[in-house]
Short mmCIF file of C-alpha atoms in Angstrom, two decimals:
data_model
loop_
_atom_site.label_atom_id
_atom_site.label_comp_id
_atom_site.label_asym_id
_atom_site.label_seq_id
_atom_site.Cartn_x
_atom_site.Cartn_y
_atom_site.Cartn_z
CA MET P 1 21.75 -11.19 12.97
CA SER P 2 24.73 -10.91 15.31
CA ILE P 3 28.08 -11.86 13.77
CA VAL P 4 30.31 -12.56 16.77
CA SER P 5 32.79 -15.41 17.06
CA CYS P 6 32.55 -17.62 20.13
CA HIS P 7 36.36 -17.38 20.41
CA THR P 8 36.79 -13.66 21.13
CA LYS P 9 39.82 -12.07 22.73
CA GLN P 10 38.96 -10.25 25.94
CA GLU P 11 41.01 -8.27 28.42
CA SER P 12 40.69 -9.10 32.11
CA GLU P 13 40.41 -5.50 33.34
CA PRO P 14 37.05 -3.90 32.45
CA ILE P 15 36.86 -0.41 31.00
CA GLN P 16 35.14 2.13 33.26
CA VAL P 17 32.65 4.35 31.42
CA SER P 18 30.14 6.89 32.69
CA VAL P 19 27.07 7.85 30.65
CA SER P 20 25.07 9.40 33.49
CA ASN P 21 25.39 12.91 32.06
CA VAL P 22 23.83 11.91 28.72
CA ILE P 23 21.05 9.61 29.94
CA VAL P 24 17.60 11.08 29.28
CA LYS P 25 14.43 10.31 31.22
CA PRO P 26 11.81 10.85 28.50
CA LYS P 27 8.55 12.52 29.42
CA HIS P 28 5.21 10.87 28.73
CA TYR P 29 1.72 11.95 27.75
CA ILE P 30 -1.45 9.86 28.02
CA VAL P 31 -3.72 10.85 25.14
CA SER P 32 -7.45 10.39 25.69
CA LYS P 33 -9.96 9.52 23.01
CA SER P 34 -12.47 12.03 21.71
CA THR P 35 -16.03 10.97 20.93
CA ASP P 36 -16.84 14.40 19.50
CA ALA P 37 -15.97 15.84 16.12
CA ILE P 38 -12.96 18.15 16.22
CA ILE P 39 -13.04 21.15 13.89
CA ILE P 40 -9.54 22.22 12.88
CA ASP P 41 -9.65 25.99 13.20
CA GLY P 42 -6.76 26.73 15.56
CA ASN P 43 -9.07 27.38 18.51
CA ALA P 44 -9.46 24.04 20.35
CA ASN P 45 -12.78 25.15 21.76
CA GLU P 46 -14.61 21.83 21.50
CA LYS P 47 -15.71 20.23 24.77
CA ALA P 48 -13.33 17.30 24.22
CA TRP P 49 -10.32 19.60 24.47
CA GLU P 50 -11.29 20.43 28.06
CA PHE P 51 -10.46 16.82 29.01
CA ALA P 52 -7.00 17.01 27.42
CA GLU P 53 -4.23 18.06 29.78
CA PHE P 54 -1.61 20.57 28.71
CA SER P 55 1.95 19.30 28.66
CA ASP P 56 4.71 20.79 30.74
CA LYS P 57 6.13 23.99 29.29
CA PHE P 58 8.87 23.46 26.73
CA ILE P 59 12.49 23.60 27.84
CA ASP P 60 15.72 24.44 26.06
CA ILE P 61 16.79 21.51 23.88
CA GLU P 62 19.99 21.04 25.92
CA GLY P 63 18.10 21.39 29.19
CA ILE P 64 20.24 24.31 30.31
CA LYS P 65 18.74 27.68 29.39
CA THR P 66 15.24 28.94 30.08
CA PRO P 67 13.21 29.70 26.92
CA LYS P 68 12.22 33.34 26.46
CA PHE P 69 8.64 32.43 25.57
CA ASP P 70 6.32 29.70 26.81
CA THR P 71 5.13 26.79 24.66
CA GLN P 72 2.69 24.01 25.57
CA VAL P 73 0.81 21.26 23.75
CA LYS P 74 -2.09 18.93 24.36
CA MET P 75 -3.44 16.01 22.36
CA LEU P 76 -6.52 13.93 21.59
CA TRP P 77 -7.20 11.04 19.25
CA ASP P 78 -9.99 9.11 17.56
CA ASP P 79 -10.09 6.24 15.09
CA THR P 80 -9.06 8.57 12.25
CA ASN P 81 -6.67 11.19 13.59
CA LEU P 82 -4.19 12.22 16.23
CA TYR P 83 -5.05 15.78 17.23
CA VAL P 84 -2.39 18.23 18.40
CA TYR P 85 -3.00 21.70 19.78
CA ALA P 86 -0.11 24.04 20.63
CA GLU P 87 0.09 27.49 22.18
CA LEU P 88 3.19 29.56 21.46
CA ASN P 89 3.67 32.85 23.32
CA GLU P 90 5.23 35.38 20.95
CA PRO P 91 5.36 39.20 20.96
CA HIS P 92 6.33 39.33 17.26
CA ILE P 93 4.44 36.88 15.07
CA TRP P 94 5.85 36.67 11.58
CA GLY P 95 6.47 34.34 8.68
CA THR P 96 7.66 34.50 5.09
CA LEU P 97 7.52 30.95 3.70
CA THR P 98 4.38 30.03 1.79
CA GLN P 99 5.43 27.02 -0.34
CA ARG P 100 4.56 23.59 1.03
CA ASP P 101 7.62 21.50 1.85
CA ALA P 102 9.86 24.54 2.00
CA VAL P 103 12.45 24.38 4.81
CA ILE P 104 10.05 25.77 7.37
CA PHE P 105 12.53 26.07 10.25
CA TYR P 106 14.02 29.07 8.45
CA ASN P 107 10.99 30.79 10.00
CA ASN P 108 9.88 30.53 13.59
CA ASP P 109 8.02 27.24 13.64
CA PHE P 110 6.36 24.41 15.57
CA GLU P 111 7.44 20.82 14.89
CA VAL P 112 6.09 17.34 15.60
CA PHE P 113 8.21 14.16 15.47
CA LEU P 114 6.42 10.78 15.46
CA ASP P 115 7.81 7.25 15.65
CA PRO P 116 4.87 4.82 15.91
CA ALA P 117 7.11 1.74 15.93
CA GLY P 118 9.34 3.17 18.65
CA GLN P 119 12.47 1.76 16.99
CA GLY P 120 14.19 5.03 16.09
CA ILE P 121 13.95 4.33 12.36
CA GLY P 122 11.18 5.08 9.89
CA TYR P 123 9.62 8.15 11.48
CA GLY P 124 7.69 11.23 10.40
CA GLU P 125 8.19 14.93 10.95
CA ILE P 126 5.78 17.86 10.53
CA GLU P 127 6.80 21.52 10.65
CA ILE P 128 4.48 24.51 10.45
CA ASN P 129 4.96 28.29 10.58
CA ALA P 130 2.63 31.15 11.50
CA LEU P 131 1.41 31.32 7.89
CA ASN P 132 0.11 27.75 8.22
CA THR P 133 2.69 26.53 5.72
CA VAL P 134 3.51 22.85 6.23
CA TRP P 135 6.58 20.73 5.64
CA ASP P 136 5.94 17.02 6.17
CA LEU P 137 8.71 14.52 5.60
CA TYR P 138 9.78 10.97 6.35
CA LEU P 139 13.16 9.78 7.64
CA ASN P 140 14.11 6.19 6.87
CA LYS P 141 16.63 6.48 9.71
CA PRO P 142 18.34 9.31 11.62
CA TYR P 143 20.72 11.59 9.73
CA ARG P 144 23.59 10.47 11.99
CA ILE P 145 23.68 7.03 10.32
CA GLY P 146 23.05 8.26 6.77
CA GLY P 147 19.30 8.78 6.91
CA LYS P 148 17.62 10.45 3.96
CA ALA P 149 14.72 12.87 4.21
CA ASN P 150 11.86 12.02 1.85
CA PHE P 151 10.04 15.25 0.98
CA GLU P 152 7.61 13.33 -1.24
CA TRP P 153 6.06 11.72 1.84
CA ASN P 154 2.93 13.83 2.15
CA LEU P 155 0.20 13.40 4.73
CA ASN P 156 -2.52 14.11 2.20
CA GLN P 157 -5.32 14.06 4.77
CA LEU P 158 -3.45 16.30 7.20
CA LYS P 159 -5.50 19.27 8.40
CA THR P 160 -3.87 22.27 10.06
CA ALA P 161 -4.92 25.71 11.21
CA VAL P 162 -3.14 28.64 12.83
CA ASN P 163 -4.82 31.32 14.90
CA ILE P 164 -3.03 34.63 15.46
CA HIS P 165 -3.63 36.58 18.67
CA GLY P 166 -2.26 39.84 17.35
CA THR P 167 -1.36 40.87 13.81
CA LEU P 168 0.78 38.77 11.50
CA ASN P 169 3.87 40.42 9.99
CA ASN P 170 3.17 43.79 11.59
CA PRO P 171 6.23 45.01 13.55
CA VAL P 172 4.48 48.15 14.80
CA ASP P 173 2.43 46.44 17.52
CA LYS P 174 3.02 43.71 20.09
CA ASP P 175 1.36 40.32 19.67
CA SER P 176 0.63 37.75 22.38
CA ILE P 177 0.27 34.21 21.10
CA TRP P 178 -0.17 32.01 18.05
CA THR P 179 -1.89 28.66 18.22
CA VAL P 180 -1.59 25.59 16.02
CA GLU P 181 -4.18 22.86 15.65
CA MET P 182 -3.56 19.68 13.67
CA ALA P 183 -5.49 16.58 12.71
CA ILE P 184 -2.75 14.12 11.78
CA PRO P 185 -4.18 11.14 9.90
CA LEU P 186 -3.53 7.83 11.62
CA LYS P 187 -3.50 5.67 8.50
CA PRO P 188 -0.04 6.68 7.20
CA LEU P 189 1.33 6.58 10.75
CA ILE P 190 -0.05 3.07 11.30
CA ALA P 191 1.87 2.08 8.15
CA LEU P 192 5.07 2.95 10.05
CA LYS P 193 4.23 0.57 12.91
CA ASN P 194 5.47 -2.94 13.36
CA ARG P 195 2.73 -5.55 13.18
CA PRO P 196 -0.13 -5.48 13.88
CA LYS P 197 -0.76 -2.45 11.69
CA THR P 198 -3.99 -1.46 13.41
CA ILE P 199 -5.28 1.66 15.13
CA PRO P 200 -3.82 2.08 18.62
CA LYS P 201 -5.00 -0.24 21.36
CA GLU P 202 -5.48 0.59 25.04
CA GLY P 203 -2.03 1.20 26.55
CA GLU P 204 -0.18 1.25 23.22
CA GLN P 205 2.84 3.53 23.23
CA TRP P 206 4.48 5.52 20.43
CA ARG P 207 7.49 7.82 20.62
CA ILE P 208 6.88 11.52 20.09
CA ASN P 209 8.54 14.87 20.64
CA PHE P 210 7.84 18.48 19.84
CA SER P 211 10.19 21.30 18.95
CA ARG P 212 9.87 25.04 18.56
CA VAL P 213 12.47 26.87 16.49
CA GLN P 214 12.80 30.56 17.33
CA TRP P 215 14.99 33.18 15.65
CA ASP P 216 16.16 36.59 16.74
CA HIS P 217 14.99 39.09 14.18
CA ASP P 218 15.66 42.48 12.65
CA ILE P 219 13.05 44.83 11.23
CA ILE P 220 14.18 46.25 7.90
CA ALA P 221 11.92 48.52 5.86
CA GLY P 222 8.95 47.41 7.94
CA LYS P 223 9.56 43.69 7.42
CA TYR P 224 10.88 40.92 9.63
CA HIS P 225 14.18 39.21 8.83
CA ARG P 226 16.29 36.66 10.65
CA LYS P 227 18.95 38.60 12.53
CA LYS P 228 22.47 38.75 11.12
CA VAL P 229 25.77 39.76 12.70
CA ASN P 230 28.71 40.32 10.36
CA ASP P 231 26.52 39.02 7.53
CA ASN P 232 25.95 35.69 9.30
CA TYR P 233 22.64 34.54 10.73
CA LEU P 234 22.58 34.21 14.49
CA LYS P 235 21.92 30.69 15.71
CA GLU P 236 18.33 29.76 16.32
CA TYR P 237 16.83 28.78 19.67
CA ASN P 238 15.47 25.26 20.00
CA TRP P 239 12.83 24.57 22.63
CA VAL P 240 11.40 21.11 23.17
CA TRP P 241 8.89 19.17 25.23
CA SER P 242 11.08 16.20 26.21
CA ASN P 243 14.76 16.87 26.88
CA GLN P 244 17.24 15.97 24.11
CA LYS P 245 20.36 17.21 25.99
CA VAL P 246 21.97 18.06 22.63
CA ILE P 247 21.00 20.36 19.75
CA ASN P 248 19.70 17.49 17.67
CA MET P 249 16.08 16.41 17.39
CA HIS P 250 17.13 13.37 15.39
CA GLU P 251 18.12 11.23 18.35
CA PRO P 252 14.71 9.54 18.56
CA GLU P 253 15.65 7.26 21.43
CA LYS P 254 15.30 10.35 23.63
CA TRP P 255 11.80 11.32 22.53
CA GLY P 256 8.88 11.16 24.91
CA PHE P 257 6.26 8.43 25.14
CA LEU P 258 2.72 8.84 23.83
CA GLN P 259 0.35 6.35 25.48
CA PHE P 260 -3.15 5.85 24.08
CA THR P 261 -6.26 5.26 26.13
CA GLU P 262 -9.82 4.58 24.99
CA ASP P 263 -11.11 6.67 27.88
CA THR P 264 -12.29 10.22 27.27
CA SER P 265 -10.10 11.41 30.13
CA SER P 266 -6.57 10.42 31.09
CA GLU P 267 -7.07 11.42 34.71
CA ASN P 268 -7.27 7.89 36.13
CA ILE P 269 -5.00 6.18 33.59
CA THR P 270 -1.61 4.95 34.77
CA PHE P 271 1.42 5.29 32.54
CA ILE P 272 2.95 1.90 31.79
CA GLU P 273 6.59 2.11 32.86
CA ASP P 274 9.32 0.21 31.03
CA VAL P 275 11.39 -1.57 33.68
CA ASP P 276 14.32 -1.67 31.27
CA LEU P 277 14.20 1.95 30.13
CA ASP P 278 17.49 2.87 31.85
CA ILE P 279 19.17 -0.20 30.36
CA LYS P 280 17.99 0.75 26.87
CA GLN P 281 19.08 4.35 27.35
CA THR P 282 22.48 3.10 28.48
CA ALA P 283 22.79 0.97 25.35
CA TYR P 284 22.03 3.96 23.13
CA ALA P 285 24.53 6.09 25.05
CA LEU P 286 27.25 3.48 24.47
CA PHE P 287 26.36 3.43 20.76
CA ARG P 288 26.69 7.22 20.49
CA LYS P 289 29.94 7.31 22.45
CA THR P 290 31.49 4.58 20.31
CA ARG P 291 30.39 5.81 16.93
CA TYR P 292 30.87 9.55 17.49
CA ASN P 293 32.59 10.39 20.76
CA ASP P 294 35.16 9.29 23.31
CA LEU P 295 34.86 5.52 22.80
CA LYS P 296 35.71 5.69 19.09
CA TYR P 297 39.08 4.14 19.88
CA LEU P 298 37.28 0.82 20.35
CA LEU P 299 36.71 0.76 16.60
CA ASP P 300 40.44 0.09 16.17
CA GLU P 301 40.18 -3.23 17.98
CA GLU P 302 40.80 -6.46 16.08
CA GLN P 303 37.82 -8.20 14.55
CA ASN P 304 36.26 -10.76 16.89
CA SER P 305 37.84 -9.14 19.93
CA SER P 306 35.79 -8.06 22.93
CA LYS P 307 36.05 -5.73 25.90
CA SER P 308 34.34 -5.84 29.27
CA ILE P 309 32.86 -2.53 30.32
CA VAL P 310 31.42 -1.29 33.59
CA VAL P 311 28.98 1.52 32.84
CA THR P 312 27.83 4.08 35.39
CA TYR P 313 24.40 5.24 34.23
CA ALA P 314 23.17 7.01 37.38
CA LYS P 315 24.45 7.86 40.85
CA ASN P 316 25.75 4.65 42.43
CA LYS P 317 24.22 2.57 39.64
CA THR P 318 26.30 0.51 37.24
CA LEU P 319 25.77 -2.10 34.56
CA LYS P 320 28.08 -4.60 32.95
CA ALA P 321 28.34 -4.50 29.17
CA THR P 322 30.46 -6.29 26.62
CA PHE P 323 31.80 -4.63 23.47
CA TYR P 324 32.36 -6.85 20.42
CA LYS P 325 34.22 -5.84 17.28
CA THR P 326 32.22 -7.50 14.49
CA PHE P 327 32.62 -8.01 10.78
CA PHE P 328 30.14 -5.18 10.11
CA GLY P 329 31.29 -2.81 12.85
CA PHE P 330 30.53 -3.36 16.51
CA GLU P 331 27.89 -4.30 19.03
CA PHE P 332 27.30 -4.09 22.74
CA ARG P 333 25.54 -6.66 24.85
CA ILE P 334 23.96 -5.74 28.17
CA GLU P 335 22.08 -8.06 30.51
CA SER P 336 19.24 -6.37 32.37
CA PRO P 337 19.14 -7.04 36.13
CA ASN P 338 15.47 -6.03 36.05
CA SER P 339 14.08 -8.41 33.43
CA ASN P 340 16.99 -10.80 32.79
CA ARG P 341 16.74 -9.92 29.11
CA THR P 342 19.84 -9.37 27.00
CA TYR P 343 19.96 -6.22 24.89
CA ILE P 344 22.14 -5.89 21.80
CA ILE P 345 22.85 -2.60 20.05
CA ASN P 346 24.99 -2.36 16.92
CA GLN P 347 26.86 0.29 14.94
CA GLU P 348 23.59 1.44 13.32
CA GLY P 349 22.00 2.12 16.67
CA THR P 350 19.58 -0.77 16.17
CA LEU P 351 18.51 -2.15 19.54
CA LYS P 352 17.22 -5.70 19.92
CA ALA P 353 16.19 -7.79 22.89
CA LEU P 354 16.83 -11.50 23.29
#
């Protein structure tokens, strides 16, 4: 519930803010339905996989650098599972972690992030390395607002397989690629949805993103190790499907869209655009700027005060927003010129539409 007095103090001159450099246009993927059984062996050689399109190649998480190695994914689904197949080019395939729910990104890994409700809270994460060691966890909300990772959240029916095109943990030769195939059970993901908690319907959309963590390495006594300089590990590379613009996968409002179709091919299926996507992205950008960045000074305003803001969110495109200092923190209100809906986002990054 919004706690804003109807007698707020407001300045006459609006604040000018630009968020155009942090607005993300999420990618989308239309996932077709398989009528055939999928065997999880890391090969994706069933006929159904031929109808699944590969995604664009992964990009650097900040959208600046070009990844050294290519990564692509494709997906299918049925009434039981969401299927993910990934190909990761890699001349040195290695891994050391073998315990489930270890911190897998300390090895080179492939990661899946899933938010069936699309609200940016209550989402799942799966990480896997070349040894087929899995870490699955649940976030009640993003780390930035005090989210806690629940390692006890296990996808008990999850099936995974890794196929090595080369030799694992052998630094003498050059490898080419490792592939990951997953059958992610729908039932625990459906539990994360808002109502109705049913299997996906035609046109239903979830939020999803993929990440690949890659480390520079040293070879010491014939074994791979993460590379160190002056006894400190070099920073990892982060490559993603849909642009995050920052080195942080836990900004779920930027993840891509996964749209389900009952058809066995997505070729003639149209992606359902959100006419208010830019408005929502602007709201999230204002939240991030106010809580963590250059609009933090607004938090010093008196309770029940307000500020008018003109927000530039793209070239020659602006929106009017109002900042309110509330009893709990703050909120922004933005009226959409596209749908005439009013969007409210608060200090927790919770977005609601009126």
